[in-house]
PDB file of C-alpha atoms and ligand atoms in Angstrom:
ATOM      1  CA  UNK A 171      16.023 -52.580 -75.442  1.00  0.00           C
ATOM      2  CA  UNK A 172      12.174 -53.283 -75.172  1.00  0.00           C
ATOM      3  CA  UNK A 173      10.727 -56.724 -75.646  1.00  0.00           C
ATOM      4  CA  UNK A 174       7.507 -58.190 -76.105  1.00  0.00           C
ATOM      5  CA  UNK A 175       6.313 -61.652 -75.579  1.00  0.00           C
ATOM      6  CA  UNK A 176       2.609 -62.667 -77.150  1.00  0.00           C
ATOM      7  CA  UNK A 177       0.853 -65.565 -76.311  1.00  0.00           C
ATOM      8  CA  UNK A 178      -2.121 -66.723 -77.926  1.00  0.00           C
ATOM      9  CA  UNK A 179      -4.659 -69.069 -77.411  1.00  0.00           C
ATOM     10  CA  UNK A 180      -2.755 -71.706 -75.765  1.00  0.00           C
ATOM     11  CA  UNK A 181      -4.452 -74.970 -74.972  1.00  0.00           C
ATOM     12  CA  UNK A 182      -3.150 -78.123 -73.291  1.00  0.00           C
ATOM     13  CA  UNK A 183      -4.997 -81.275 -72.061  1.00  0.00           C
ATOM     14  CA  UNK A 184      -2.738 -83.994 -70.407  1.00  0.00           C
ATOM     15  CA  UNK A 185      -3.460 -87.475 -71.442  1.00  0.00           C
ATOM     16  CA  UNK A 186      -5.080 -88.180 -68.101  1.00  0.00           C
ATOM     17  CA  UNK A 187      -8.019 -85.738 -69.332  1.00  0.00           C
ATOM     18  CA  UNK A 188      -6.712 -82.751 -67.023  1.00  0.00           C
ATOM     19  CA  UNK A 189      -7.020 -79.477 -68.797  1.00  0.00           C
ATOM     20  CA  UNK A 190      -4.108 -77.283 -67.520  1.00  0.00           C
ATOM     21  CA  UNK A 191      -4.356 -74.553 -70.238  1.00  0.00           C
ATOM     22  CA  UNK A 192      -7.325 -73.413 -71.463  1.00  0.00           C
ATOM     23  CA  UNK A 193      -6.961 -70.691 -74.189  1.00  0.00           C
ATOM     24  CA  UNK A 194      -4.365 -68.519 -72.510  1.00  0.00           C
ATOM     25  CA  UNK A 195      -3.839 -65.328 -74.220  1.00  0.00           C
ATOM     26  CA  UNK A 196      -1.356 -62.743 -72.887  1.00  0.00           C
ATOM     27  CA  UNK A 197       0.844 -59.916 -73.782  1.00  0.00           C
ATOM     28  CA  UNK A 198       3.919 -59.208 -71.457  1.00  0.00           C
ATOM     29  CA  UNK A 199       6.663 -56.712 -71.959  1.00  0.00           C
ATOM     30  CA  UNK A 200       9.572 -55.782 -70.233  1.00  0.00           C
ATOM     31  CA  UNK A 201       9.635 -55.705 -66.537  1.00  0.00           C
ATOM     32  CA  UNK A 202       8.487 -58.095 -63.707  1.00  0.00           C
ATOM     33  CA  UNK A 203       5.349 -59.758 -64.530  1.00  0.00           C
ATOM     34  CA  UNK A 204       3.831 -61.739 -61.771  1.00  0.00           C
ATOM     35  CA  UNK A 205       1.893 -64.846 -62.494  1.00  0.00           C
ATOM     36  CA  UNK A 206      -0.192 -65.720 -59.476  1.00  0.00           C
ATOM     37  CA  UNK A 207      -2.476 -68.858 -59.106  1.00  0.00           C
ATOM     38  CA  UNK A 208      -3.100 -71.691 -56.576  1.00  0.00           C
ATOM     39  CA  UNK A 209      -1.219 -75.165 -56.737  1.00  0.00           C
ATOM     40  CA  UNK A 210      -2.671 -76.641 -59.844  1.00  0.00           C
ATOM     41  CA  UNK A 211      -3.892 -73.828 -61.732  1.00  0.00           C
ATOM     42  CA  UNK A 212      -1.597 -74.388 -64.721  1.00  0.00           C
ATOM     43  CA  UNK A 213       1.360 -72.169 -63.986  1.00  0.00           C
ATOM     44  CA  UNK A 214       3.860 -74.556 -64.305  1.00  0.00           C
ATOM     45  CA  UNK A 215       2.475 -75.974 -67.571  1.00  0.00           C
ATOM     46  CA  UNK A 216       2.541 -72.387 -69.112  1.00  0.00           C
ATOM     47  CA  UNK A 217       6.121 -71.746 -67.980  1.00  0.00           C
ATOM     48  CA  UNK A 218       7.402 -75.070 -69.225  1.00  0.00           C
ATOM     49  CA  UNK A 219       5.568 -74.745 -72.623  1.00  0.00           C
ATOM     50  CA  UNK A 220       6.999 -71.138 -73.120  1.00  0.00           C
ATOM     51  CA  UNK A 221      10.567 -72.536 -71.899  1.00  0.00           C
ATOM     52  CA  UNK A 222       9.992 -75.114 -75.052  1.00  0.00           C
ATOM     53  CA  UNK A 223       9.996 -78.025 -72.596  1.00  0.00           C
ATOM     54  CA  UNK A 224       6.744 -79.301 -73.375  1.00  0.00           C
ATOM     55  CA  UNK A 225       4.460 -78.917 -76.213  1.00  0.00           C
ATOM     56  CA  UNK A 226       0.957 -77.075 -76.298  1.00  0.00           C
ATOM     57  CA  UNK A 227      -1.785 -78.677 -78.172  1.00  0.00           C
ATOM     58  CA  UNK A 228      -2.972 -75.345 -79.912  1.00  0.00           C
ATOM     59  CA  UNK A 229      -1.875 -71.734 -79.907  1.00  0.00           C
ATOM     60  CA  UNK A 230       0.988 -69.716 -80.549  1.00  0.00           C
ATOM     61  CA  UNK A 231       3.596 -67.889 -78.887  1.00  0.00           C
ATOM     62  CA  UNK A 232       6.360 -65.026 -80.110  1.00  0.00           C
ATOM     63  CA  UNK A 233       9.171 -63.397 -78.248  1.00  0.00           C
ATOM     64  CA  UNK A 234       9.986 -60.255 -80.425  1.00  0.00           C
ATOM     65  CA  UNK A 235      10.600 -62.055 -83.653  1.00  0.00           C
ATOM     66  CA  UNK A 236      10.910 -65.453 -82.691  1.00  0.00           C
ATOM     67  CA  UNK A 237       8.094 -67.915 -83.117  1.00  0.00           C
ATOM     68  CA  UNK A 238       8.613 -69.845 -80.002  1.00  0.00           C
ATOM     69  CA  UNK A 239       7.317 -73.188 -81.047  1.00  0.00           C
ATOM     70  CA  UNK A 240       8.635 -73.184 -84.494  1.00  0.00           C
ATOM     71  CA  UNK A 241      11.971 -71.991 -83.285  1.00  0.00           C
ATOM     72  CA  UNK A 242      12.641 -73.356 -80.167  1.00  0.00           C
ATOM     73  CA  UNK A 243      16.482 -73.325 -80.700  1.00  0.00           C
ATOM     74  CA  UNK A 244      16.267 -69.821 -81.136  1.00  0.00           C
ATOM     75  CA  UNK A 245      14.105 -69.040 -78.239  1.00  0.00           C
ATOM     76  CA  UNK A 246      16.580 -71.272 -76.023  1.00  0.00           C
ATOM     77  CA  UNK A 247      19.321 -68.877 -76.658  1.00  0.00           C
ATOM     78  CA  UNK A 248      17.505 -65.958 -75.356  1.00  0.00           C
ATOM     79  CA  UNK A 249      15.906 -67.652 -72.387  1.00  0.00           C
ATOM     80  CA  UNK A 250      16.964 -68.026 -68.704  1.00  0.00           C
ATOM     81  CA  UNK A 251      14.990 -70.810 -66.973  1.00  0.00           C
ATOM     82  CA  UNK A 252      14.939 -71.131 -63.134  1.00  0.00           C
ATOM     83  CA  UNK A 253      12.763 -74.355 -62.640  1.00  0.00           C
ATOM     84  CA  UNK A 254      10.620 -74.961 -59.695  1.00  0.00           C
ATOM     85  CA  UNK A 255      13.338 -77.562 -58.298  1.00  0.00           C
ATOM     86  CA  UNK A 256      16.927 -76.557 -59.252  1.00  0.00           C
ATOM     87  CA  UNK A 257      18.629 -79.834 -59.375  1.00  0.00           C
ATOM     88  CA  UNK A 258      22.043 -79.555 -58.058  1.00  0.00           C
ATOM     89  CA  UNK A 259      24.918 -81.981 -58.722  1.00  0.00           C
ATOM     90  CA  UNK A 260      26.782 -83.317 -55.643  1.00  0.00           C
ATOM     91  CA  UNK A 261      30.054 -82.449 -54.999  1.00  0.00           C
ATOM     92  CA  UNK A 262      30.482 -79.688 -57.598  1.00  0.00           C
ATOM     93  CA  UNK A 263      31.189 -76.030 -56.241  1.00  0.00           C
ATOM     94  CA  UNK A 264      29.306 -73.127 -57.050  1.00  0.00           C
ATOM     95  CA  UNK A 265      32.049 -71.773 -59.842  1.00  0.00           C
ATOM     96  CA  UNK A 266      32.070 -75.352 -61.466  1.00  0.00           C
ATOM     97  CA  UNK A 267      28.408 -75.502 -61.713  1.00  0.00           C
ATOM     98  CA  UNK A 268      28.239 -72.301 -63.319  1.00  0.00           C
ATOM     99  CA  UNK A 269      31.189 -73.046 -65.578  1.00  0.00           C
ATOM    100  CA  UNK A 270      29.515 -76.290 -66.837  1.00  0.00           C
ATOM    101  CA  UNK A 271      26.385 -74.428 -67.321  1.00  0.00           C
ATOM    102  CA  UNK A 272      28.205 -71.714 -69.477  1.00  0.00           C
ATOM    103  CA  UNK A 273      29.579 -74.817 -71.614  1.00  0.00           C
ATOM    104  CA  UNK A 274      26.038 -76.080 -72.227  1.00  0.00           C
ATOM    105  CA  UNK A 275      25.080 -72.676 -73.395  1.00  0.00           C
ATOM    106  CA  UNK A 276      27.853 -72.690 -76.084  1.00  0.00           C
ATOM    107  CA  UNK A 277      30.532 -70.581 -74.273  1.00  0.00           C
ATOM    108  CA  UNK A 278      33.467 -72.379 -75.497  1.00  0.00           C
ATOM    109  CA  UNK A 279      36.445 -69.982 -74.700  1.00  0.00           C
ATOM    110  CA  UNK A 280      37.542 -70.652 -71.107  1.00  0.00           C
ATOM    111  CA  UNK A 281      39.102 -67.216 -70.395  1.00  0.00           C
ATOM    112  CA  UNK A 282      35.421 -65.732 -71.608  1.00  0.00           C
ATOM    113  CA  UNK A 283      33.682 -68.095 -69.360  1.00  0.00           C
ATOM    114  CA  UNK A 284      35.912 -67.609 -66.267  1.00  0.00           C
ATOM    115  CA  UNK A 285      35.019 -63.816 -66.503  1.00  0.00           C
ATOM    116  CA  UNK A 286      31.606 -64.421 -66.959  1.00  0.00           C
ATOM    117  CA  UNK A 287      31.108 -66.927 -64.216  1.00  0.00           C
ATOM    118  CA  UNK A 288      33.197 -64.458 -61.832  1.00  0.00           C
ATOM    119  CA  UNK A 289      30.883 -61.583 -62.692  1.00  0.00           C
ATOM    120  CA  UNK A 290      27.678 -63.840 -62.154  1.00  0.00           C
ATOM    121  CA  UNK A 291      28.952 -65.079 -58.520  1.00  0.00           C
ATOM    122  CA  UNK A 292      29.695 -61.438 -57.925  1.00  0.00           C
ATOM    123  CA  UNK A 293      26.124 -60.179 -58.840  1.00  0.00           C
ATOM    124  CA  UNK A 294      24.337 -62.765 -56.893  1.00  0.00           C
ATOM    125  CA  UNK A 295      26.414 -61.953 -53.836  1.00  0.00           C
ATOM    126  CA  UNK A 296      28.127 -65.479 -53.790  1.00  0.00           C
ATOM    127  CA  UNK A 297      31.905 -64.833 -54.969  1.00  0.00           C
ATOM    128  CA  UNK A 298      33.015 -65.476 -51.542  1.00  0.00           C
ATOM    129  CA  UNK A 299      31.367 -68.792 -51.620  1.00  0.00           C
ATOM    130  CA  UNK A 300      32.537 -69.781 -55.209  1.00  0.00           C
ATOM    131  CA  UNK A 301      34.895 -72.753 -54.085  1.00  0.00           C
ATOM    132  CA  UNK A 302      32.041 -74.254 -51.638  1.00  0.00           C
ATOM    133  CA  UNK A 303      30.089 -77.288 -52.537  1.00  0.00           C
ATOM    134  CA  UNK A 304      26.364 -75.933 -53.775  1.00  0.00           C
ATOM    135  CA  UNK A 305      25.267 -79.077 -52.275  1.00  0.00           C
ATOM    136  CA  UNK A 306      25.812 -77.606 -48.649  1.00  0.00           C
ATOM    137  CA  UNK A 307      24.185 -74.220 -49.426  1.00  0.00           C
ATOM    138  CA  UNK A 308      20.865 -72.897 -47.961  1.00  0.00           C
ATOM    139  CA  UNK A 309      17.937 -72.818 -50.104  1.00  0.00           C
ATOM    140  CA  UNK A 310      18.160 -69.246 -50.586  1.00  0.00           C
ATOM    141  CA  UNK A 311      21.848 -69.657 -51.610  1.00  0.00           C
ATOM    142  CA  UNK A 312      20.719 -72.377 -54.143  1.00  0.00           C
ATOM    143  CA  UNK A 313      18.299 -69.984 -55.394  1.00  0.00           C
ATOM    144  CA  UNK A 314      20.641 -67.566 -56.114  1.00  0.00           C
ATOM    145  CA  UNK A 315      22.958 -69.808 -58.105  1.00  0.00           C
ATOM    146  CA  UNK A 316      20.067 -70.562 -60.045  1.00  0.00           C
ATOM    147  CA  UNK A 317      19.322 -67.266 -60.828  1.00  0.00           C
ATOM    148  CA  UNK A 318      23.134 -67.031 -61.817  1.00  0.00           C
ATOM    149  CA  UNK A 319      22.866 -69.630 -64.211  1.00  0.00           C
ATOM    150  CA  UNK A 320      19.577 -68.267 -65.882  1.00  0.00           C
ATOM    151  CA  UNK A 321      21.330 -65.064 -66.828  1.00  0.00           C
ATOM    152  CA  UNK A 322      24.116 -66.707 -68.582  1.00  0.00           C
ATOM    153  CA  UNK A 323      23.894 -65.774 -72.357  1.00  0.00           C
ATOM    154  CA  UNK A 324      22.283 -62.302 -71.697  1.00  0.00           C
ATOM    155  CA  UNK A 325      18.819 -63.722 -72.161  1.00  0.00           C
ATOM    156  CA  UNK A 326      15.908 -61.453 -73.093  1.00  0.00           C
ATOM    157  CA  UNK A 327      13.188 -63.602 -71.191  1.00  0.00           C
ATOM    158  CA  UNK A 328      13.694 -64.981 -67.828  1.00  0.00           C
ATOM    159  CA  UNK A 329      11.171 -67.368 -66.331  1.00  0.00           C
ATOM    160  CA  UNK A 330      11.239 -68.325 -62.475  1.00  0.00           C
ATOM    161  CA  UNK A 331       8.962 -71.003 -61.391  1.00  0.00           C
ATOM    162  CA  UNK A 332       7.589 -70.811 -57.823  1.00  0.00           C
ATOM    163  CA  UNK A 333      11.358 -69.503 -56.586  1.00  0.00           C
ATOM    164  CA  UNK A 334      10.523 -68.410 -53.035  1.00  0.00           C
ATOM    165  CA  UNK A 335       9.166 -71.584 -51.694  1.00  0.00           C
ATOM    166  CA  UNK A 336      11.152 -72.743 -48.849  1.00  0.00           C
ATOM    167  CA  UNK A 337      13.057 -69.551 -48.392  1.00  0.00           C
ATOM    168  CA  UNK A 338      13.274 -67.946 -44.844  1.00  0.00           C
ATOM    169  CA  UNK A 339      12.032 -64.093 -44.805  1.00  0.00           C
ATOM    170  CA  UNK A 340      15.583 -62.611 -45.164  1.00  0.00           C
ATOM    171  CA  UNK A 341      16.547 -65.155 -47.822  1.00  0.00           C
ATOM    172  CA  UNK A 342      13.322 -64.070 -49.913  1.00  0.00           C
ATOM    173  CA  UNK A 343      14.177 -60.362 -49.602  1.00  0.00           C
ATOM    174  CA  UNK A 344      17.483 -60.760 -51.002  1.00  0.00           C
ATOM    175  CA  UNK A 345      16.247 -62.874 -53.767  1.00  0.00           C
ATOM    176  CA  UNK A 346      13.531 -60.143 -54.349  1.00  0.00           C
ATOM    177  CA  UNK A 347      16.132 -57.428 -54.624  1.00  0.00           C
ATOM    178  CA  UNK A 348      18.264 -59.629 -57.014  1.00  0.00           C
ATOM    179  CA  UNK A 349      15.194 -60.160 -59.331  1.00  0.00           C
ATOM    180  CA  UNK A 350      14.187 -56.551 -59.181  1.00  0.00           C
ATOM    181  CA  UNK A 351      17.656 -55.741 -60.444  1.00  0.00           C
ATOM    182  CA  UNK A 352      17.501 -58.040 -63.339  1.00  0.00           C
ATOM    183  CA  UNK A 353      14.253 -57.358 -64.306  1.00  0.00           C
ATOM    184  CA  UNK A 354      14.856 -54.024 -65.297  1.00  0.00           C
ATOM    185  CA  UNK A 355      15.877 -54.601 -69.092  1.00  0.00           C
ATOM    186  CA  UNK A 356      14.403 -58.112 -69.831  1.00  0.00           C
ATOM    187  CA  UNK A 357      10.928 -59.668 -69.343  1.00  0.00           C
ATOM    188  CA  UNK A 358      10.726 -61.678 -66.183  1.00  0.00           C
ATOM    189  CA  UNK A 359       7.921 -63.831 -65.465  1.00  0.00           C
ATOM    190  CA  UNK A 360       7.631 -64.746 -61.916  1.00  0.00           C
ATOM    191  CA  UNK A 361       5.400 -67.927 -61.498  1.00  0.00           C
ATOM    192  CA  UNK A 362       3.957 -68.064 -57.572  1.00  0.00           C
ATOM    193  CA  UNK A 363       1.393 -68.957 -55.206  1.00  0.00           C
ATOM    194  CA  UNK A 364       2.521 -66.536 -53.005  1.00  0.00           C
ATOM    195  CA  UNK A 365       0.505 -63.143 -53.212  1.00  0.00           C
ATOM    196  CA  UNK A 366       3.489 -61.509 -51.312  1.00  0.00           C
ATOM    197  CA  UNK A 367       6.021 -62.346 -54.123  1.00  0.00           C
ATOM    198  CA  UNK A 368       3.838 -60.286 -56.609  1.00  0.00           C
ATOM    199  CA  UNK A 369       3.013 -57.460 -54.210  1.00  0.00           C
ATOM    200  CA  UNK A 370       6.769 -56.786 -53.654  1.00  0.00           C
ATOM    201  CA  UNK A 371       8.174 -57.080 -57.170  1.00  0.00           C
ATOM    202  CA  UNK A 372       5.414 -56.748 -60.194  1.00  0.00           C
ATOM    203  CA  UNK A 373       4.321 -53.996 -61.941  1.00  0.00           C
ATOM    204  CA  UNK A 374       1.980 -56.045 -64.165  1.00  0.00           C
ATOM    205  CA  UNK A 375       0.253 -59.419 -63.233  1.00  0.00           C
ATOM    206  CA  UNK A 376      -1.994 -62.361 -64.158  1.00  0.00           C
ATOM    207  CA  UNK A 377      -4.028 -64.645 -61.931  1.00  0.00           C
ATOM    208  CA  UNK A 378      -4.601 -68.041 -63.316  1.00  0.00           C
ATOM    209  CA  UNK A 379      -7.176 -70.541 -61.967  1.00  0.00           C
ATOM    210  CA  UNK A 380      -8.013 -74.077 -63.279  1.00  0.00           C
ATOM    211  CA  UNK A 381      -6.087 -73.301 -66.548  1.00  0.00           C
ATOM    212  CA  UNK A 382      -7.825 -69.913 -67.344  1.00  0.00           C
ATOM    213  CA  UNK A 383      -6.421 -66.536 -66.762  1.00  0.00           C
ATOM    214  CA  UNK A 384      -9.042 -64.670 -64.567  1.00  0.00           C
ATOM    215  CA  UNK A 385      -7.356 -61.325 -64.119  1.00  0.00           C
ATOM    216  CA  UNK A 386      -4.910 -59.453 -66.395  1.00  0.00           C
ATOM    217  CA  UNK A 387      -3.621 -55.995 -65.298  1.00  0.00           C
ATOM    218  CA  UNK A 388      -1.753 -54.087 -62.668  1.00  0.00           C
ATOM    219  CA  UNK A 389      -2.234 -54.949 -58.990  1.00  0.00           C
ATOM    220  CA  UNK A 390      -3.474 -51.370 -58.322  1.00  0.00           C
ATOM    221  CA  UNK A 391      -6.160 -51.891 -60.974  1.00  0.00           C
ATOM    222  CA  UNK A 392      -7.280 -55.155 -59.244  1.00  0.00           C
ATOM    223  CA  UNK A 393      -7.420 -53.570 -55.897  1.00  0.00           C
ATOM    224  CA  UNK A 394      -9.697 -50.575 -57.046  1.00  0.00           C
ATOM    225  CA  UNK A 395     -11.958 -52.944 -58.853  1.00  0.00           C
ATOM    226  CA  UNK A 396     -12.845 -54.214 -55.565  1.00  0.00           C
ATOM    227  CA  UNK A 397     -12.937 -50.867 -53.547  1.00  0.00           C
ATOM    228  CA  UNK A 398     -15.700 -50.715 -51.347  1.00  0.00           C
ATOM    229  CA  UNK A 399     -16.767 -54.321 -51.841  1.00  0.00           C
ATOM    230  CA  UNK A 400     -14.722 -55.920 -49.361  1.00  0.00           C
ATOM    231  CA  UNK A 401     -15.908 -56.213 -45.362  1.00  0.00           C
ATOM    232  CA  UNK A 402     -14.286 -58.020 -42.905  1.00  0.00           C
ATOM    233  CA  UNK A 403     -15.699 -59.353 -39.383  1.00  0.00           C
ATOM    234  CA  UNK A 404     -14.210 -61.442 -36.564  1.00  0.00           C
ATOM    235  CA  UNK A 405     -16.168 -64.228 -35.814  1.00  0.00           C
ATOM    236  CA  UNK A 406     -16.364 -67.581 -33.657  1.00  0.00           C
ATOM    237  CA  UNK A 407     -14.961 -70.451 -34.794  1.00  0.00           C
ATOM    238  CA  UNK A 408     -18.310 -72.452 -34.552  1.00  0.00           C
ATOM    239  CA  UNK A 409     -20.051 -69.789 -36.673  1.00  0.00           C
ATOM    240  CA  UNK A 410     -17.715 -70.256 -39.680  1.00  0.00           C
ATOM    241  CA  UNK A 411     -19.812 -72.920 -41.272  1.00  0.00           C
ATOM    242  CA  UNK A 412     -22.979 -70.694 -41.083  1.00  0.00           C
ATOM    243  CA  UNK A 413     -21.158 -67.613 -42.617  1.00  0.00           C
ATOM    244  CA  UNK A 414     -19.572 -69.884 -45.339  1.00  0.00           C
ATOM    245  CA  UNK A 415     -22.955 -70.747 -46.365  1.00  0.00           C
ATOM    246  CA  UNK A 416     -24.654 -67.448 -46.364  1.00  0.00           C
ATOM    247  CA  UNK A 417     -21.903 -65.004 -47.432  1.00  0.00           C
ATOM    248  CA  UNK A 418     -19.391 -64.668 -50.415  1.00  0.00           C
ATOM    249  CA  UNK A 419     -16.187 -65.385 -48.091  1.00  0.00           C
ATOM    250  CA  UNK A 420     -13.121 -64.142 -50.023  1.00  0.00           C
ATOM    251  CA  UNK A 421     -10.807 -65.369 -47.135  1.00  0.00           C
ATOM    252  CA  UNK A 422     -10.534 -66.485 -43.448  1.00  0.00           C
ATOM    253  CA  UNK A 423      -7.476 -66.333 -41.602  1.00  0.00           C
ATOM    254  CA  UNK A 424      -7.146 -66.871 -37.672  1.00  0.00           C
ATOM    255  CA  UNK A 425      -6.137 -63.769 -35.830  1.00  0.00           C
ATOM    256  CA  UNK A 426      -5.327 -64.503 -32.094  1.00  0.00           C
ATOM    257  CA  UNK A 427      -7.198 -67.817 -32.271  1.00  0.00           C
ATOM    258  CA  UNK A 428     -10.504 -66.325 -33.962  1.00  0.00           C
ATOM    259  CA  UNK A 429     -11.421 -66.295 -37.591  1.00  0.00           C
ATOM    260  CA  UNK A 430     -11.223 -63.043 -39.317  1.00  0.00           C
ATOM    261  CA  UNK A 431     -13.327 -63.153 -42.365  1.00  0.00           C
ATOM    262  CA  UNK A 432     -13.243 -61.025 -45.550  1.00  0.00           C
ATOM    263  CA  UNK A 433     -16.331 -60.932 -47.404  1.00  0.00           C
ATOM    264  CA  UNK A 434     -17.479 -59.831 -50.916  1.00  0.00           C
ATOM    265  CA  UNK A 435     -20.820 -57.653 -50.953  1.00  0.00           C
ATOM    266  CA  UNK A 436     -22.045 -54.786 -52.955  1.00  0.00           C
ATOM    267  CA  UNK A 437     -23.193 -53.140 -49.824  1.00  0.00           C
ATOM    268  CA  UNK A 438     -22.766 -53.757 -45.980  1.00  0.00           C
ATOM    269  CA  UNK A 439     -23.551 -57.327 -45.324  1.00  0.00           C
ATOM    270  CA  UNK A 440     -24.958 -56.565 -41.965  1.00  0.00           C
ATOM    271  CA  UNK A 441     -24.059 -56.209 -38.158  1.00  0.00           C
ATOM    272  CA  UNK A 442     -20.353 -56.645 -37.108  1.00  0.00           C
ATOM    273  CA  UNK A 443     -18.948 -56.102 -40.759  1.00  0.00           C
ATOM    274  CA  UNK A 444     -16.764 -53.093 -41.123  1.00  0.00           C
ATOM    275  CA  UNK A 445     -15.678 -52.051 -44.601  1.00  0.00           C
ATOM    276  CA  UNK A 446     -11.756 -52.578 -45.424  1.00  0.00           C
ATOM    277  CA  UNK A 447      -9.481 -51.201 -48.258  1.00  0.00           C
ATOM    278  CA  UNK A 448      -9.013 -54.261 -50.493  1.00  0.00           C
ATOM    279  CA  UNK A 449      -5.437 -55.499 -50.681  1.00  0.00           C
ATOM    280  CA  UNK A 450      -3.928 -58.116 -53.324  1.00  0.00           C
ATOM    281  CA  UNK A 451      -4.781 -60.979 -51.120  1.00  0.00           C
ATOM    282  CA  UNK A 452      -8.318 -60.121 -51.113  1.00  0.00           C
ATOM    283  CA  UNK A 453      -7.993 -59.909 -55.286  1.00  0.00           C
ATOM    284  CA  UNK A 454      -6.211 -63.291 -55.341  1.00  0.00           C
ATOM    285  CA  UNK A 455      -8.824 -65.128 -52.977  1.00  0.00           C
ATOM    286  CA  UNK A 456     -11.868 -63.268 -54.696  1.00  0.00           C
ATOM    287  CA  UNK A 457     -10.748 -64.140 -58.160  1.00  0.00           C
ATOM    288  CA  UNK A 458     -10.373 -67.781 -57.380  1.00  0.00           C
ATOM    289  CA  UNK A 459     -12.970 -68.518 -54.631  1.00  0.00           C
ATOM    290  CA  UNK A 460     -15.885 -66.321 -55.931  1.00  0.00           C
ATOM    291  CA  UNK A 461     -18.276 -66.982 -58.631  1.00  0.00           C
ATOM    292  CA  UNK A 462     -16.656 -64.842 -61.299  1.00  0.00           C
ATOM    293  CA  UNK A 463     -19.727 -63.098 -62.811  1.00  0.00           C
ATOM    294  CA  UNK A 464     -20.047 -61.454 -59.265  1.00  0.00           C
ATOM    295  CA  UNK A 465     -16.670 -59.987 -59.337  1.00  0.00           C
TER     296      UNK A 465
HETATM  297  P1  ADP B 242       0.610 -75.026 -61.133  1.00  0.00           P
HETATM  298  O1  ADP B 242       2.183 -74.753 -61.734  1.00  0.00           O
HETATM  299  O2  ADP B 242      -0.130 -73.989 -61.098  1.00  0.00           O
HETATM  300  O3  ADP B 242       0.551 -75.767 -59.513  1.00  0.00           O
HETATM  301  P2  ADP B 242       0.554 -77.291 -63.140  1.00  0.00           P
HETATM  302  O4  ADP B 242       0.575 -76.467 -64.372  1.00  0.00           O
HETATM  303  O5  ADP B 242       1.892 -77.925 -62.467  1.00  0.00           O
HETATM  304  O6  ADP B 242       0.011 -76.206 -62.016  1.00  0.00           O
HETATM  305  O7  ADP B 242      -0.656 -78.328 -63.128  1.00  0.00           O
HETATM  306  C1  ADP B 242      -1.821 -77.890 -63.712  1.00  0.00           C
HETATM  307  C2  ADP B 242      -2.819 -79.241 -63.662  1.00  0.00           C
HETATM  308  O8  ADP B 242      -2.231 -80.138 -64.800  1.00  0.00           O
HETATM  309  C3  ADP B 242      -2.827 -79.787 -62.369  1.00  0.00           C
HETATM  310  O9  ADP B 242      -3.971 -80.512 -61.979  1.00  0.00           O
HETATM  311  C4  ADP B 242      -1.871 -81.065 -62.520  1.00  0.00           C
HETATM  312  O10 ADP B 242      -2.095 -82.137 -61.719  1.00  0.00           O
HETATM  313  C5  ADP B 242      -2.041 -81.358 -64.053  1.00  0.00           C
HETATM  314  N1  ADP B 242      -0.723 -81.971 -64.459  1.00  0.00           N
HETATM  315  C6  ADP B 242       0.754 -81.102 -64.614  1.00  0.00           C
HETATM  316  N2  ADP B 242       1.459 -81.702 -65.143  1.00  0.00           N
HETATM  317  C7  ADP B 242       0.837 -82.880 -65.453  1.00  0.00           C
HETATM  318  C8  ADP B 242       1.364 -84.243 -66.212  1.00  0.00           C
HETATM  319  N3  ADP B 242       2.779 -84.161 -66.963  1.00  0.00           N
HETATM  320  N4  ADP B 242       0.153 -85.323 -66.454  1.00  0.00           N
HETATM  321  C9  ADP B 242      -0.679 -85.182 -66.184  1.00  0.00           C
HETATM  322  N5  ADP B 242      -1.318 -83.940 -65.405  1.00  0.00           N
HETATM  323  C10 ADP B 242      -0.254 -83.117 -65.218  1.00  0.00           C
END
C-alpha cells in the first residue's frame, strides 16, 4: 500500500530564540527518504515534531488520513521511531527488551508477543543473541535492536534519527541493508549529517540548513544541477586562506597531507583547476556553504 506524508509550513522557535524550523514543507511517499543537514540544521526538531514528541508553533502535517498534530495517538499507533540515542535498560536481554516494548505498544497477548519478538530478532539478525544483555552489545547491534523495536506494530512511518553515528563500516553496511529491506513498503525518513548514508540508501532527499529546506528532490537531480560547475585543484596549505577569499569553495579535504579544494564556478576559475563530475558531497556542501542565489 502506498502512503503519503504531507508537511506544510512548519515553524518552530525555541524559547532561547533559535528558529529551528523555518516554514518547512515537504511531501514524502513510500521508500527511503534522506534528510541531510549539518549539525544544528533542525533535523531532530523536525523528526521529534513528526513523532509527536514536541509541538510546532505553526503548520500542519498529515500521514494519509491522520492529522498528526490533532490525532497524535492515531499517529503513534503507526509510527516506528528510532531516536538519536536509543536508551537501553541495564541488565535486560534483547528478548526482554523487545517484549517490554511490545507491551508498551499494546500487544497484550503473550503468545502473540513472543512470536513477534522472535520474528523481529530474526529479521535484525540477533536471534542468536536474544538471551544476552543489550548493554554489552556493540553500537551496531544496539541500533539493530532499535530498528526491531521501531518495527513493532507494523508502522506506516519509520523515523530514524542519525542512526549510523558511531558505527564501524561493516556495522554500517549491515544497518543499511536492514533499512533498505524495511523501506520498501513504508515511509522511512533517515535523518543524517552523513552524505554516504543518503547516497547509499535514498531515492529522494532534502537538504536542511539553519531551519530551512535548501533542496528537495532526487540525489541525481541535485548532482546534474551542478554539472559543469565544479572544479578541483590541489593547493598548498599556506594558500588555503587566499583561495577561500577569492573563490566559492564548496569543500576542502586533505589528500596526502595537501588540501584538495572543490570550487563552484560557471566557467573555469583559472590555472591548475580541472573540471570534475559533481558528487553528492559537492551538492551538500554547495547548498550549505555557498550563497544560495548562486547555485
Ligand atoms: P540537528 O538535528 O539538525 O542537529 P536540531 O533540531 O537538534 O538540529 O537543532 C536545531 C537548532 O535548535 C540548533 O541550533 C539547536 O541548538 C537548537 N535546539 C534544539 N533543541 C533545542 C531546545 N530544546 N531548546 C533550545 N534550542 C534547541
